[in-house]
Each structure stands twice: as C-alpha cells, then as structure tokens.
Short mmCIF file of C-alpha atoms and ligand atoms in Angstrom, two decimals:
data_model
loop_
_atom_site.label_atom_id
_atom_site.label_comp_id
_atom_site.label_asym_id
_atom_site.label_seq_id
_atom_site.Cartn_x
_atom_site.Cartn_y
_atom_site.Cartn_z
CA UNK A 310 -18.23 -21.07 6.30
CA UNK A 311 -17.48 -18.33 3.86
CA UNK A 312 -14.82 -16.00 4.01
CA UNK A 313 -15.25 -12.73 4.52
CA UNK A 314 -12.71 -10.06 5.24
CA UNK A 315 -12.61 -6.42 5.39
CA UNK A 316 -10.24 -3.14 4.83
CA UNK A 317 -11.06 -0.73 7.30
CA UNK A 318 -9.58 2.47 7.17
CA UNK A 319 -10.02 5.59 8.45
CA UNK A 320 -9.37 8.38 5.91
CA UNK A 321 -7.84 10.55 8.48
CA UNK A 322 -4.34 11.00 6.40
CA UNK A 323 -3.34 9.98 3.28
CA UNK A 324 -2.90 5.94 3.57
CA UNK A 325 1.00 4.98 2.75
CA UNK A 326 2.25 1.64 1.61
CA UNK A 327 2.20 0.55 5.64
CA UNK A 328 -1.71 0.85 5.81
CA UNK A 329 -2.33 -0.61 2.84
CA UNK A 330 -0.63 -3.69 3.33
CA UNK A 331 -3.59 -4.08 6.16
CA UNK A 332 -6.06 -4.35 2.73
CA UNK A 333 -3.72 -6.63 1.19
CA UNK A 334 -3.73 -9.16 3.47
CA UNK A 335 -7.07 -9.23 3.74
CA UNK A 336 -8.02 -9.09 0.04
CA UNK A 337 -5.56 -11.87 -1.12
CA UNK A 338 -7.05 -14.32 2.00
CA UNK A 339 -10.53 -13.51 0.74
CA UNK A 340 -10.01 -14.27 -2.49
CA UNK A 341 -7.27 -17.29 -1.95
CA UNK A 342 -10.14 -18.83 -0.32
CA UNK A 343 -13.15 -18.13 -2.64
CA UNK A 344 -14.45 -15.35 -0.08
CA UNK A 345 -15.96 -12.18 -0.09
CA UNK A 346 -12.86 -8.54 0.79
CA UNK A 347 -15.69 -5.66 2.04
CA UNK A 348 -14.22 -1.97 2.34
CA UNK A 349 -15.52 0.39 4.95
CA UNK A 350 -14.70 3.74 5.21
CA UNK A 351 -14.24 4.93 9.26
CA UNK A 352 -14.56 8.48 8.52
CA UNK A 353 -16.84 9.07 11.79
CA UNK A 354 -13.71 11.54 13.07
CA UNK A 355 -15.45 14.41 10.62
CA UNK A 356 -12.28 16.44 11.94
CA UNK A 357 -10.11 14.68 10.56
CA UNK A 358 -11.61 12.82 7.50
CA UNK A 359 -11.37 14.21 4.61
CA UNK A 360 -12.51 13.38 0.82
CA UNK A 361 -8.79 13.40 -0.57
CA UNK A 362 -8.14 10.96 1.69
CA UNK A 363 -10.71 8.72 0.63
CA UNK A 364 -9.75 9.04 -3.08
CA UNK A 365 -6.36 8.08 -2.09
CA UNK A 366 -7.54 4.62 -0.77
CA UNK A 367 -9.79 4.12 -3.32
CA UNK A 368 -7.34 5.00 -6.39
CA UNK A 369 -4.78 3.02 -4.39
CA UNK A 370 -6.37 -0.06 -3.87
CA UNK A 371 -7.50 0.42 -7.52
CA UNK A 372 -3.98 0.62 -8.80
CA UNK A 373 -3.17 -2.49 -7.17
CA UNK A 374 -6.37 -4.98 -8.33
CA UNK A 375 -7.45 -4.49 -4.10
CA UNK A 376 -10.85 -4.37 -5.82
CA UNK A 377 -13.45 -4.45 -2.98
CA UNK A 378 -16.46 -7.03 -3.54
CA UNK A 379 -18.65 -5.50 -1.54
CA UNK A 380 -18.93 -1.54 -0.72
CA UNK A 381 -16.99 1.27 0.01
CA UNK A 382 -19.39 1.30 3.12
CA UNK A 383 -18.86 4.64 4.74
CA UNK A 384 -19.46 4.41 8.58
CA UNK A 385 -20.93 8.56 8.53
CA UNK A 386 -23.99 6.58 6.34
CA UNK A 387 -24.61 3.79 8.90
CA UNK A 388 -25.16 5.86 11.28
CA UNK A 389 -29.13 5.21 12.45
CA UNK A 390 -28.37 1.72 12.32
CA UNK A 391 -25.51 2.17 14.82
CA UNK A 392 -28.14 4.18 16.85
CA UNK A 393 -30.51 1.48 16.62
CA UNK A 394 -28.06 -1.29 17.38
CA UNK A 395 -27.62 1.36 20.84
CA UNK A 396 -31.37 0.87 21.74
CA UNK A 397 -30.94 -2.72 21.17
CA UNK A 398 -28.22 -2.54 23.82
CA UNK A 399 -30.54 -0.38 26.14
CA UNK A 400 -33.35 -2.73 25.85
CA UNK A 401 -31.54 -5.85 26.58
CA UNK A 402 -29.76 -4.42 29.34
CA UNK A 403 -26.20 -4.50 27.93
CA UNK A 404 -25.48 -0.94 29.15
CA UNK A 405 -26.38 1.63 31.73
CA UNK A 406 -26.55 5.48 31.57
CA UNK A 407 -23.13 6.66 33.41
CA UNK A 408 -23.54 10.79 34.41
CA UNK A 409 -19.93 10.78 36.05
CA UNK A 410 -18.76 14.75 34.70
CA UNK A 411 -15.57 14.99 32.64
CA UNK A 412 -14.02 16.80 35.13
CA UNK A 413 -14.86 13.73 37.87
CA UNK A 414 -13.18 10.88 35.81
CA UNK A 415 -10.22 13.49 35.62
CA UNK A 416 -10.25 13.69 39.20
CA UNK A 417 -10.50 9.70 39.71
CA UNK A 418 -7.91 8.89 36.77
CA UNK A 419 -5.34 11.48 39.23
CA UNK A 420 -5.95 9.50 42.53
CA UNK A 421 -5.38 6.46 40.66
CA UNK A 422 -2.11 7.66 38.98
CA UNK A 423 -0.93 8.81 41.94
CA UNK A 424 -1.90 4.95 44.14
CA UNK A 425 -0.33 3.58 41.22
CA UNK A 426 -3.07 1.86 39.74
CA UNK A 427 -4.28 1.87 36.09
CA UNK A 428 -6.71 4.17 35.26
CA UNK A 429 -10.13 3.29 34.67
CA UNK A 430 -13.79 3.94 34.87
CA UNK A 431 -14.70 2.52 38.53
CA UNK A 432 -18.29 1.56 37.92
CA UNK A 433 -20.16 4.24 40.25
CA UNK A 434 -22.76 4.23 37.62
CA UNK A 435 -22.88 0.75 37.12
CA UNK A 436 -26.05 -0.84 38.69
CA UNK A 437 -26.07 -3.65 40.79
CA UNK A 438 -28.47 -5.70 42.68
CA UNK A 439 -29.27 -3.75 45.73
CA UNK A 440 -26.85 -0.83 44.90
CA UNK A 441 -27.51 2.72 46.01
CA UNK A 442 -26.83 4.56 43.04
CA UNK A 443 -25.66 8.68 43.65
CA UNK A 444 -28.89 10.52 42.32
CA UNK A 445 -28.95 11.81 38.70
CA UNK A 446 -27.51 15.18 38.39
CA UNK A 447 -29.73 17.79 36.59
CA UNK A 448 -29.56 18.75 33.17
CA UNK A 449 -26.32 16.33 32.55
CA UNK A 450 -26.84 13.77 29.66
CA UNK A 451 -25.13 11.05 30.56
CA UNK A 452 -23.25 8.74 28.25
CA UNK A 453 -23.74 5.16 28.17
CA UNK A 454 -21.99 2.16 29.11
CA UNK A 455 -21.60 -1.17 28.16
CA UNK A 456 -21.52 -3.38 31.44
CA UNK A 457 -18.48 -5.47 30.84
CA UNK A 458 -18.31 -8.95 32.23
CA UNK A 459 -16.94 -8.96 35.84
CA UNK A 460 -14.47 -11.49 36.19
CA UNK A 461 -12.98 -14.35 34.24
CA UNK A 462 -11.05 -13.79 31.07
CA UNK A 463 -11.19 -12.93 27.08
CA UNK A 464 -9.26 -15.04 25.17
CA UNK A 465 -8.46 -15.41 21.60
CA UNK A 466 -6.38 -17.41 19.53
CA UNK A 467 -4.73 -14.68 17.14
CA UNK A 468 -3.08 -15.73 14.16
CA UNK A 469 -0.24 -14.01 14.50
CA UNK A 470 0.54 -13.21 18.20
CA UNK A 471 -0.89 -16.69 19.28
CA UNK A 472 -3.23 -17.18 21.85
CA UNK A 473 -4.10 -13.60 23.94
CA UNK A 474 -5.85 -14.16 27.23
CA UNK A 475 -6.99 -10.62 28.66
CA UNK A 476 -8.44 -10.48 32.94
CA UNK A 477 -12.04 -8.79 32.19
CA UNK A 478 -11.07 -7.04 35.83
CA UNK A 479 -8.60 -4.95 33.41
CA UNK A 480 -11.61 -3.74 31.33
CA UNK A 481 -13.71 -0.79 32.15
CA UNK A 482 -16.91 -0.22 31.23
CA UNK A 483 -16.22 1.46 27.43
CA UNK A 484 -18.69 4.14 26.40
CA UNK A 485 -20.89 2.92 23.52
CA UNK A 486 -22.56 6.47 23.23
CA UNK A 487 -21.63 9.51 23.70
CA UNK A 488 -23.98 12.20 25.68
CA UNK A 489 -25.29 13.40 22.20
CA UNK A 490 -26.49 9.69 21.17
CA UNK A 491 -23.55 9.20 18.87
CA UNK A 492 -22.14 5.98 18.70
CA UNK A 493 -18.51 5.51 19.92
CA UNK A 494 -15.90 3.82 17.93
CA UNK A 495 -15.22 0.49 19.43
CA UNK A 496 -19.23 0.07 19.06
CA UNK A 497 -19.26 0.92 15.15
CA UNK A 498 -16.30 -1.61 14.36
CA UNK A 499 -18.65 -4.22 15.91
CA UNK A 500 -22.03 -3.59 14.87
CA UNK A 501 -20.36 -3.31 11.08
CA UNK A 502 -18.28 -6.49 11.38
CA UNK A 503 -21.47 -8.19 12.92
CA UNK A 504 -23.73 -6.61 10.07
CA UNK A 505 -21.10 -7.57 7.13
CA UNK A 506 -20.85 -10.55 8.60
CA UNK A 507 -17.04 -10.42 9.18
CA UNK A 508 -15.12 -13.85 9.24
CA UNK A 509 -11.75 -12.95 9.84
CA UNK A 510 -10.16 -9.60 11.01
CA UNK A 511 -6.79 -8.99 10.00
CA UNK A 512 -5.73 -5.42 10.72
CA UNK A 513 -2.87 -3.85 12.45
CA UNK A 514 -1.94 -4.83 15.63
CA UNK A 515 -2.56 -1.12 17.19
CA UNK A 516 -5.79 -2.21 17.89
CA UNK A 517 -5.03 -5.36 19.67
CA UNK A 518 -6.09 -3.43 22.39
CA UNK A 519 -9.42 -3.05 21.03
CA UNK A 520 -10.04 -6.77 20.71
CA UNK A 521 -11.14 -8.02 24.07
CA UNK A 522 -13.87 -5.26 24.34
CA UNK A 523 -15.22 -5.98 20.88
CA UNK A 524 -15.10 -9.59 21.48
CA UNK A 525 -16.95 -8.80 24.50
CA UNK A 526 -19.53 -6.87 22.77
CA UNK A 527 -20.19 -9.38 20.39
CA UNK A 528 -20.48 -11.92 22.69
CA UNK A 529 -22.89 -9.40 24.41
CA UNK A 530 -25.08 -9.17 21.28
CA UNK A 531 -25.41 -12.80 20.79
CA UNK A 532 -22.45 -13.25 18.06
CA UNK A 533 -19.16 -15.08 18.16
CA UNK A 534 -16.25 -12.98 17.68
CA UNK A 535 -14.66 -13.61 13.84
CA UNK A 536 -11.16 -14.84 13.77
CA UNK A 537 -8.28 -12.36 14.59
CA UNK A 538 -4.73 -11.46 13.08
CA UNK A 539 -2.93 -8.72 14.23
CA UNK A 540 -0.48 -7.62 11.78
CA UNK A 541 2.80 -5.94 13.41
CA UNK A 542 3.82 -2.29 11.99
CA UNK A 543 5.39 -1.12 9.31
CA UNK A 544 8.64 0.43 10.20
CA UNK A 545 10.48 3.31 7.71
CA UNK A 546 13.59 3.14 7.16
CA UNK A 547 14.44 4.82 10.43
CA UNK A 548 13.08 2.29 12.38
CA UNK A 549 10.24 4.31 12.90
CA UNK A 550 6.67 3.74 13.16
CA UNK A 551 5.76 4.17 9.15
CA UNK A 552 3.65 7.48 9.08
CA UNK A 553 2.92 10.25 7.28
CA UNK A 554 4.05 12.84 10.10
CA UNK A 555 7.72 11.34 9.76
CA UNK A 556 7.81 11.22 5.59
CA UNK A 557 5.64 8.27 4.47
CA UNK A 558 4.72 8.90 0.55
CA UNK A 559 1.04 8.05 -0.03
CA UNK A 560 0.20 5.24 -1.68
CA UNK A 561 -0.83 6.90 -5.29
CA UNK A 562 2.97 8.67 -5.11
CA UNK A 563 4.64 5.43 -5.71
CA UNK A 564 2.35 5.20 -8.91
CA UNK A 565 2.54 8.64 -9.95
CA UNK A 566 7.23 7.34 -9.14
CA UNK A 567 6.73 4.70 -12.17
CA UNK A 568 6.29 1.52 -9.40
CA UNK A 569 4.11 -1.32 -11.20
CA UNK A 570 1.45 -2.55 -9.16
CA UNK A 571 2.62 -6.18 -9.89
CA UNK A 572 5.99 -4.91 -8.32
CA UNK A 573 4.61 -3.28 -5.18
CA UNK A 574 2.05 -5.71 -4.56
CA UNK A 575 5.21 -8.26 -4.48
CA UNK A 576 6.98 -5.94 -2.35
CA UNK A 577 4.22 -5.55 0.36
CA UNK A 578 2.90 -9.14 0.11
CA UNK A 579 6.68 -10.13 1.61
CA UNK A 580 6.79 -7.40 4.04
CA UNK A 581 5.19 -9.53 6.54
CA UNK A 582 4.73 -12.56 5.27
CA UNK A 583 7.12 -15.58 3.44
CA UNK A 584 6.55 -18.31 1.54
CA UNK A 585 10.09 -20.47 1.89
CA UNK A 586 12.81 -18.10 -0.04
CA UNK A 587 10.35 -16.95 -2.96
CA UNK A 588 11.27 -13.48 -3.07
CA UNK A 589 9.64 -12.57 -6.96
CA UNK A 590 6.07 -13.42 -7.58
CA UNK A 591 3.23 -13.06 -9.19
CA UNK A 592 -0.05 -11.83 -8.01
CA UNK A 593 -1.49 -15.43 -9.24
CA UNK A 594 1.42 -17.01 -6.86
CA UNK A 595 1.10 -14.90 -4.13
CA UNK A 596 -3.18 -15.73 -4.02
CA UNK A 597 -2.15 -19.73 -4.68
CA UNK A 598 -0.07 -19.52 -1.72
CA UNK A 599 -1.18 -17.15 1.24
CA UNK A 600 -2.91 -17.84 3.95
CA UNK A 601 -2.95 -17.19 7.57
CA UNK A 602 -0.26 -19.52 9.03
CA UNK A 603 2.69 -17.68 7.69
CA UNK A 604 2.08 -14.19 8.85
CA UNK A 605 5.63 -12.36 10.06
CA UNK A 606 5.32 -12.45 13.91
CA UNK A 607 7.77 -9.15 14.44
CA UNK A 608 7.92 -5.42 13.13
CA UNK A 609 8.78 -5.49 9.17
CA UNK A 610 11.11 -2.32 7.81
CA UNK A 611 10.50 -0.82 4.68
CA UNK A 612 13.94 -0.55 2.57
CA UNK A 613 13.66 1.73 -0.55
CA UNK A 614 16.37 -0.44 -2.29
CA UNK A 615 14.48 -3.74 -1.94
CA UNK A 616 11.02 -2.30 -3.61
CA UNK A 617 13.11 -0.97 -6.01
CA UNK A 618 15.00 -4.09 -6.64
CA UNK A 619 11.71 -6.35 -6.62
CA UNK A 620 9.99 -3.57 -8.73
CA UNK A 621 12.98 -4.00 -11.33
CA UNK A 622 12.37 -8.00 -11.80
CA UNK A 623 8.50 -7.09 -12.50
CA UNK A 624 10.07 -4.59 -15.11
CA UNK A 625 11.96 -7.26 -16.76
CA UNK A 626 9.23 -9.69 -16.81
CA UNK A 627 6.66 -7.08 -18.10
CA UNK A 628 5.69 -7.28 -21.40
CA UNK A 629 6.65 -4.51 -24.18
CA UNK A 630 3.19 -4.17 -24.83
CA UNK A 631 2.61 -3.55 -21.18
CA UNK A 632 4.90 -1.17 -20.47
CA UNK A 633 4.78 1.13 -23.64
CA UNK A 634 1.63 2.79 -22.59
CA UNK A 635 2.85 3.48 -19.28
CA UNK A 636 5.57 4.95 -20.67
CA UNK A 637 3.19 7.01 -23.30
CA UNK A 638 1.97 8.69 -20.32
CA UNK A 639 5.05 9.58 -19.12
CA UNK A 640 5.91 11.33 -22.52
CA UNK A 641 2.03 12.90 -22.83
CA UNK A 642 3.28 15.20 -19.36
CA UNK A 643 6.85 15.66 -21.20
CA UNK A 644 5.14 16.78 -24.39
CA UNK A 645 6.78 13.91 -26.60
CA UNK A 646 4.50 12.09 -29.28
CA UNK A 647 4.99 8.02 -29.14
CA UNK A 648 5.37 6.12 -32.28
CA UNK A 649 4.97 2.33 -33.07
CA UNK A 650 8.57 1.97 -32.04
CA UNK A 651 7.88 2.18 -28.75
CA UNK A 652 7.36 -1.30 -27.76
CA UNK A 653 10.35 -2.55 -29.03
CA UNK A 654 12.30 0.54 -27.28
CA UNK A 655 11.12 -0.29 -24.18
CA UNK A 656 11.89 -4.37 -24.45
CA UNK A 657 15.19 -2.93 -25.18
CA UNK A 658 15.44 -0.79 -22.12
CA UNK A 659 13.46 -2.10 -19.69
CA UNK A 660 16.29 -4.45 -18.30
CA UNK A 661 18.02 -1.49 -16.83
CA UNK A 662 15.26 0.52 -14.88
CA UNK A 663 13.61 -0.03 -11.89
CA UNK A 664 10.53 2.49 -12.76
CA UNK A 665 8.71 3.27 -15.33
CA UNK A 666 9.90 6.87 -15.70
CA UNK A 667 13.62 5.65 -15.02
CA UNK A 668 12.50 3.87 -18.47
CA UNK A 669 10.80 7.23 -19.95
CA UNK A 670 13.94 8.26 -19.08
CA UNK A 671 15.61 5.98 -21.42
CA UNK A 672 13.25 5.84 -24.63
CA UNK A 673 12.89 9.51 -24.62
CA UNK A 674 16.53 9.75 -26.09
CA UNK A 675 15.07 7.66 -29.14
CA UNK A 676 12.55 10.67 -29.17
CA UNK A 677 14.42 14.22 -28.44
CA UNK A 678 17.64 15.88 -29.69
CA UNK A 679 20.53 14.20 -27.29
CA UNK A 680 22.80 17.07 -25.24
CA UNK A 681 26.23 15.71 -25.89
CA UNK A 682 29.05 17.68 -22.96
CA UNK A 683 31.94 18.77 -24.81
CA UNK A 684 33.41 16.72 -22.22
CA UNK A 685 32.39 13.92 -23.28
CA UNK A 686 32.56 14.76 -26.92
CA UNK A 687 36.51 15.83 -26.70
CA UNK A 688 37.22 12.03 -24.64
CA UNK A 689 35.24 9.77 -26.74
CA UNK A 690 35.05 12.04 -30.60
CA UNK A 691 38.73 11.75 -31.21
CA UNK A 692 40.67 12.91 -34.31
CA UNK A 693 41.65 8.88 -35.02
CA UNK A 694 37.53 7.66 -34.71
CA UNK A 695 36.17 10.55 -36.60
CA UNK A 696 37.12 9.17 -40.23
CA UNK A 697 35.06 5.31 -39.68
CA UNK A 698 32.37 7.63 -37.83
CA UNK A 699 31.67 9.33 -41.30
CA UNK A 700 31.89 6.14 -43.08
CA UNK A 701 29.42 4.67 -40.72
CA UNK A 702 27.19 7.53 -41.59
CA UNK A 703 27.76 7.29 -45.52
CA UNK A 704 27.01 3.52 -45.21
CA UNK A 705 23.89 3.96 -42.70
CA UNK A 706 22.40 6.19 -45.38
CA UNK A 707 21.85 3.37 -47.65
CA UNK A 708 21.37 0.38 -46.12
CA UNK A 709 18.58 -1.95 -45.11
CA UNK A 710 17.34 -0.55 -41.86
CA UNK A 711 17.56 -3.78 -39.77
CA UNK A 712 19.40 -5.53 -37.03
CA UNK A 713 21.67 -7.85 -39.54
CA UNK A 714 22.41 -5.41 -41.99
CA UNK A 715 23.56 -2.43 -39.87
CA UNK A 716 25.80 -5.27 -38.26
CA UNK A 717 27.76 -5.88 -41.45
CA UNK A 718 27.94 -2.15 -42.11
CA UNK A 719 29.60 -1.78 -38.36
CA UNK A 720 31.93 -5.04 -39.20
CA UNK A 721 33.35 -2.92 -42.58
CA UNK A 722 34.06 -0.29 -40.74
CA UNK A 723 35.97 -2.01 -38.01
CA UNK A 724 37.69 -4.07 -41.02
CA UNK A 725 38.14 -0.89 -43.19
CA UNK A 726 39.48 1.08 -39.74
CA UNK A 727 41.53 -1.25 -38.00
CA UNK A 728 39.32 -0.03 -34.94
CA UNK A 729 38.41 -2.00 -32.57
CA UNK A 730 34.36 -2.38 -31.31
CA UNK A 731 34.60 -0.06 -28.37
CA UNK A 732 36.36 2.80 -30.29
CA UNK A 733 33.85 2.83 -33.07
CA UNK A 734 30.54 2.22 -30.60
CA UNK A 735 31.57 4.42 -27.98
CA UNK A 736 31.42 7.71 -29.81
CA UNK A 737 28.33 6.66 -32.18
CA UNK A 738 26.27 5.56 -28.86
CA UNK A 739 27.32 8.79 -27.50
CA UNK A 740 26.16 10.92 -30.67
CA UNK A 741 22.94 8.65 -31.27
CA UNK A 742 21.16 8.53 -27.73
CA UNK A 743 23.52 11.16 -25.81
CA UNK A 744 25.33 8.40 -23.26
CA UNK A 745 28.14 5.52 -24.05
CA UNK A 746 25.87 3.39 -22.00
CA UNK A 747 23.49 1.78 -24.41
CA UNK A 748 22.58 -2.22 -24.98
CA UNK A 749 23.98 -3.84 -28.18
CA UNK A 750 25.01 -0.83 -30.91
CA UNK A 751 22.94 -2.35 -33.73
CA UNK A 752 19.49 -3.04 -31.55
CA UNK A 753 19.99 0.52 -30.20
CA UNK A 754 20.77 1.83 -34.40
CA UNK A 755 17.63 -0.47 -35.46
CA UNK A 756 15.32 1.43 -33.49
CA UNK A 757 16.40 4.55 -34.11
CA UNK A 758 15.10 6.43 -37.16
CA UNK A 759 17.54 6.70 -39.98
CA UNK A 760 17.61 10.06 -40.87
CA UNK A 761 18.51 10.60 -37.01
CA UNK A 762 21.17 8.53 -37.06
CA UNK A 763 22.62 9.99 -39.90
CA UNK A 764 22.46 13.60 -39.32
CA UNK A 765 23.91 12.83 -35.39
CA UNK A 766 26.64 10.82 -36.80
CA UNK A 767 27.88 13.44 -39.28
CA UNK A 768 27.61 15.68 -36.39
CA UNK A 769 30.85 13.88 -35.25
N1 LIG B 472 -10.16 2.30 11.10
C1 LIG B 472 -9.09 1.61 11.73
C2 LIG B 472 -7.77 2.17 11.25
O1 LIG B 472 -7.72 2.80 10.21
C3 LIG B 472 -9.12 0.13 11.48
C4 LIG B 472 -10.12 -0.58 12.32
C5 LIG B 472 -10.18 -2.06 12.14
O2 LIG B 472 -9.58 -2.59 11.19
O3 LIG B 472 -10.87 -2.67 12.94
O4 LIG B 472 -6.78 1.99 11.89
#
C-alpha cells in the first residue's frame, strides 16, 4: 500500500506555527515512506475564507520545503462531485430526507437539556420498517440525513490516543446536505479523502470527534476508513489553546522575523514528537527517522526561547554562502548595497544571532557609519589609549590588509605601548563597528575596508 497523506486546512485565519505542524507531520510521513502529501484547501465557509489566507499556507508551506505532490485541491471546486457523491447516497439508501424545522430541534435539544440527556437528533424522520412517518410539511426543503448504524460500536486504533471505541447509540443522524443541496462538512472530508485516496489522516485532535461519523460514512460508501492520528494542540506560551484570537504570529511572520526554515522545521518537528534526546536536526534526519510510533501523546507548549535557541544552532551550521543572501535582503529594505565581503561577515557573525536580521543587525556595522555614545567614548577613549590608537591607525594605513599582518601591527603596538590587549581592542572595536563586543580584533579589522578603519581610528 502506498502512502498517502494530506494537509487540510481551512483558510479561515491566517495558519500559525500550531496548524502547520498538522502539514508537517503529514508531509515528512509521506515522504519518509516513499508516499504521496496532497493539500486541500476547506474554504467551503465562504464567510470566513479568504484569499490572504490561502497565500499564507501556501507561501508557508513553501518556505519550509512542505511542497505538496499533489494539488492545492480547493473543496469550493469539488463541489458537483460532492453533490453527486449525495445522489449516490440517496440512491443507495444511505440517507433519508429529515423536514424537522430549526426551531423544532431547538425545542427537542431544550427538553433534552433540561432531562439531562445529550442532545441529539431523535430520528423522527428516520424511516423504519413499518414506521408511521409525520406527513411532509409544505413548502419546507428538508435536509438530508445519513442513517447512522443503530447499535454496536466504532472503533479505531489511533496512533496517538490508542485504540477509541465510540457507542453508535451516541451518534445522531449528521446532515450530509443542507436544505439548499449543499454538501455539509463532515461529508466533504470523506468523499475527498475517499477520492484522493487518503491512507493515513493525521490532523489535530479537535476533530477526533469527527472520526466515528466519517468512519461510518466510509464504511457506508463501501471504503475502509484510512489510518488515524490525532495530534494534541499546540499550546502558547500561556498555556493557551495556540490561536490567532489570543496573539499567534502567522506562519510567513516568523520568516519575514529572520527564522530559517531548517530551524523552524526542527523546532516544530520536536513539538510533538522525539526521537531519544536529539534535539538539533536536519530535515534529512528528521525524514530518516519519523514515523508514526513516536507521536507526543499530551498538549505540546510553544516557548519563544527554545525556537530561538534551536533556530541559533541552524544559524551556526548554515553556510556563509547561505546566509549572505538572506541577509542581502535584509539590507535591500534598509537601503544598504552588499559587497563580496559579505559572506565572510556573516561566517564571522553568525555564531552570535539567533535570526537572520539579529545578523543584518550585525554586518550592517561593516556597512554604515557606527554611532559611538559619548558615554561610551569618554569610558573606553581614554587620554592613556589614545597615543597606540593613532599608531594603530598610522600602521593600518600601510600594511597588508590580512588576518596575519594586522596581527603583528596590533602586537607592536601592545609592545611599543606597554598596553595590554583589552585596552588597545576595546576602544578600536568600539570606533570600528560602534560596540566593544566584537569576535577576534583582527578577523573583525580584516573585513573591514581600510580606508574605514583608518579614518574611524583617527577619529579617536
Ligand atoms: N479543515 C480542517 C481544519 O482546518 C481539517 C480537517 C481534516 O484534517 O480532516 O481544521
């Protein structure tokens, strides 16, 4: 059998990092197993879908290699084969026309609150052998029902929550179609999943509700139900269930923040799921080694330090190369030109940020005038460091402009001064790229340009 999984989401809101771990999952089973990830698009709520929404998924799932083999399939364009799939119903006798008025099923879900009993549809509609049924109301279109197996149970063995046995007495008879002819959404989920040909579902668990009814609809048209995994939430920070209503960034955001993919597709993978203690991989790691058995089995919480954290190893291991155009993009939006410097810059930097703009950040002192506080200038520019700061410059202007030679030029000064490292480097880091803070003096001098250096040094 051939895997195939699906992403299913409904672009109702702008999907965060908690819905689209749900395509994650999904995508790195497919292809860890040589199977086929499908996208649909849900957007049958017109209300609420919108085409903003839709970009988001797709431009998030691009940013993070989610690449879809088959579709986007958009549900709104399926929608005379859901109707047909109805008729199929109606003419094997899966479902009956129920006329029960909206303001009825109010009135029966009340008495049953108030007996204490769960509300449901009670089947006056439903036909049975040698039932009266009321007589049709005029001018009502009636809905239509799926007649739900009376007695025994659903079962299902999820792969996360275990096995899940459901009474069929605790399932109404769900609506398929709605008085206009328009397909409902439990319906759509199963006609697609039987269409695509759906293996494996692994969505979040708010729809372990759902299941039973869809497993009973497949079973209804002839299919067996595809294997289940209900993923628990995503929690914020709070504790809360992750949404946009209470703060959740959209998925692009974290992008547009300076997150690598690589980073964030580490991050996610682990937030609900584990493989032993590895907390850093790589995308080719993650795909050798997921699969269904090792699925988290309670609620995971996002924490802002750990992506950040995780995103900071994938910094480190990034190549130069890698990173200098994402940092070129950075400095196209702050109006700074790149140069071929810029790789090395960034292999010299990129040890200390956890984004890519915290590393912008960085390289664009290599690229700007640096503000220097008076502050800072009075503590670390000091009457005694001045003098061996003007040598430095002197000798800078002259030299070979590379790593060793700048070295010996720092040493003579030191021997020349009687200084010692920290008061020479302090003020010259300061006065070169605006902050005492920099990696090794002479990498930091080597990649800047000379004349720079120079003229900011005799600024001293
Ligand atoms: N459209 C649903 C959602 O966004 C997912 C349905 C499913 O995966 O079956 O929550």
């Amino acid at each position: 059998m051939k895997v195939r999984t699906r992403f299913a989401p409904s672009p109702t809101g702008f999907i965060h990092l908690g819905n689209i771990r749900s395509a994650l999952y999904p995508w790195a089973f497919a292809r860890s197993q040589g199977g086929t990830f499908i996208l649909r698009i849900e957007d049958t709520d017109q209300e609420r879908s919108s085409q903003e929404a839709v970009d988001v998924i797709l431009e998030g799932m691009r940013w993070l290699g989610l690449d879809p083999d088959e579709g986007p399939f958009y549900q709104m364009q399926r929608m005379d084969r859901y109707r047909e799939a109805v008729r199929d119903m109606q003419d094997k006798g899966l479902v009956y026309p129920c006329y029960m008025s909206v303001a009825d099923l109010d009135a029966l879900r009340e008495r049953q609150m108030a007996n204490k009993e769960k509300p449901r549809y009670d089947g006056t509609w439903r036909p049975e052998p040698g039932k009266q049924l009321p007589p049709v109301p005029e001018g009502v279109k009636p809905v239509l029902r799926f007649k739900n197996p009376v007695g025994g149970v659903v079962a299902w063995d999820d792969k996360v929550k275990g096995r899940i046995e459901i009474g069929n007495d605790e399932l109404d008879d769900l609506v398929i179609a709605r008085p206009d002819g328009t397909p409902t959404y439990n319906f759509c989920v199963v006609v697609d999943d039987i269409d695509m040909r759906i293996t494996h579902v692994i969505r979040g668990d708010d729809h372990v509700n759902n299941t039973p009814r869809q497993i009973n609809i497949f079973r209804a048209l002839g299919y067996e139900p595809p294997v289940f995994a209900h993923l628990p939430t995503v929690l914020n920070e709070q504790g809360e269930k992750m949404s946009k209503r209470n703060g959740a960034k959209a998925v692009t955001a974290w992008r547009d923040e300076g997150f690598l993919a690589e980073g964030v597709v580490n991050y996610l993978a682990r937030l609900g799921w584990s493989h032993g203690d590895d907390e850093i991989f790589s995308r080719e790691q993650f795909l050798q080694w997921f699969n269904l058995d090792h699925l988290g089995k309670s609620a995971a919480q996002f924490d802002d330090a750990k992506l950040r954290w995780v995103n900071a190893q994938h910094m480190k291991a990034a190549a130069d190369e890698v990173l200098a155009p994402m940092v070129a993009a950075h400095f196209k939006a702050r109006g700074i030109t790149p140069d071929e410097r810029l790789p090395r810059i960034c292999g010299l930097l990129k040890d200390r940020c956890d984004t890519t703009i915290a590393l912008a950040d960085w390289c664009e002192r290599f690229y700007k005038p640096v503000q220097v506080s008076a502050e800072e200038r009075a503590k670390h520019i000091t009457e005694g460091v001045r003098p061996a700061v003007s040598m430095l410059a002197k000798m800078l202007e002259s030299v070979a402009w590379d790593k060793a030679a700048i070295t010996e030029c720092i040493k003579e000064v030191l021997r020349a001064t009687g200084l010692k490292m920290p008061q020479l480097a302090m003020p010259v880091r300061l006065l070169v790229l605006g902050t005492t803070q920099t990696p090794s003096l002479d990498a930091v001098l080597a990649l800047s340009d000379r004349e720079t250096v120079v003229a900011r040094l005799q600024d001293a």
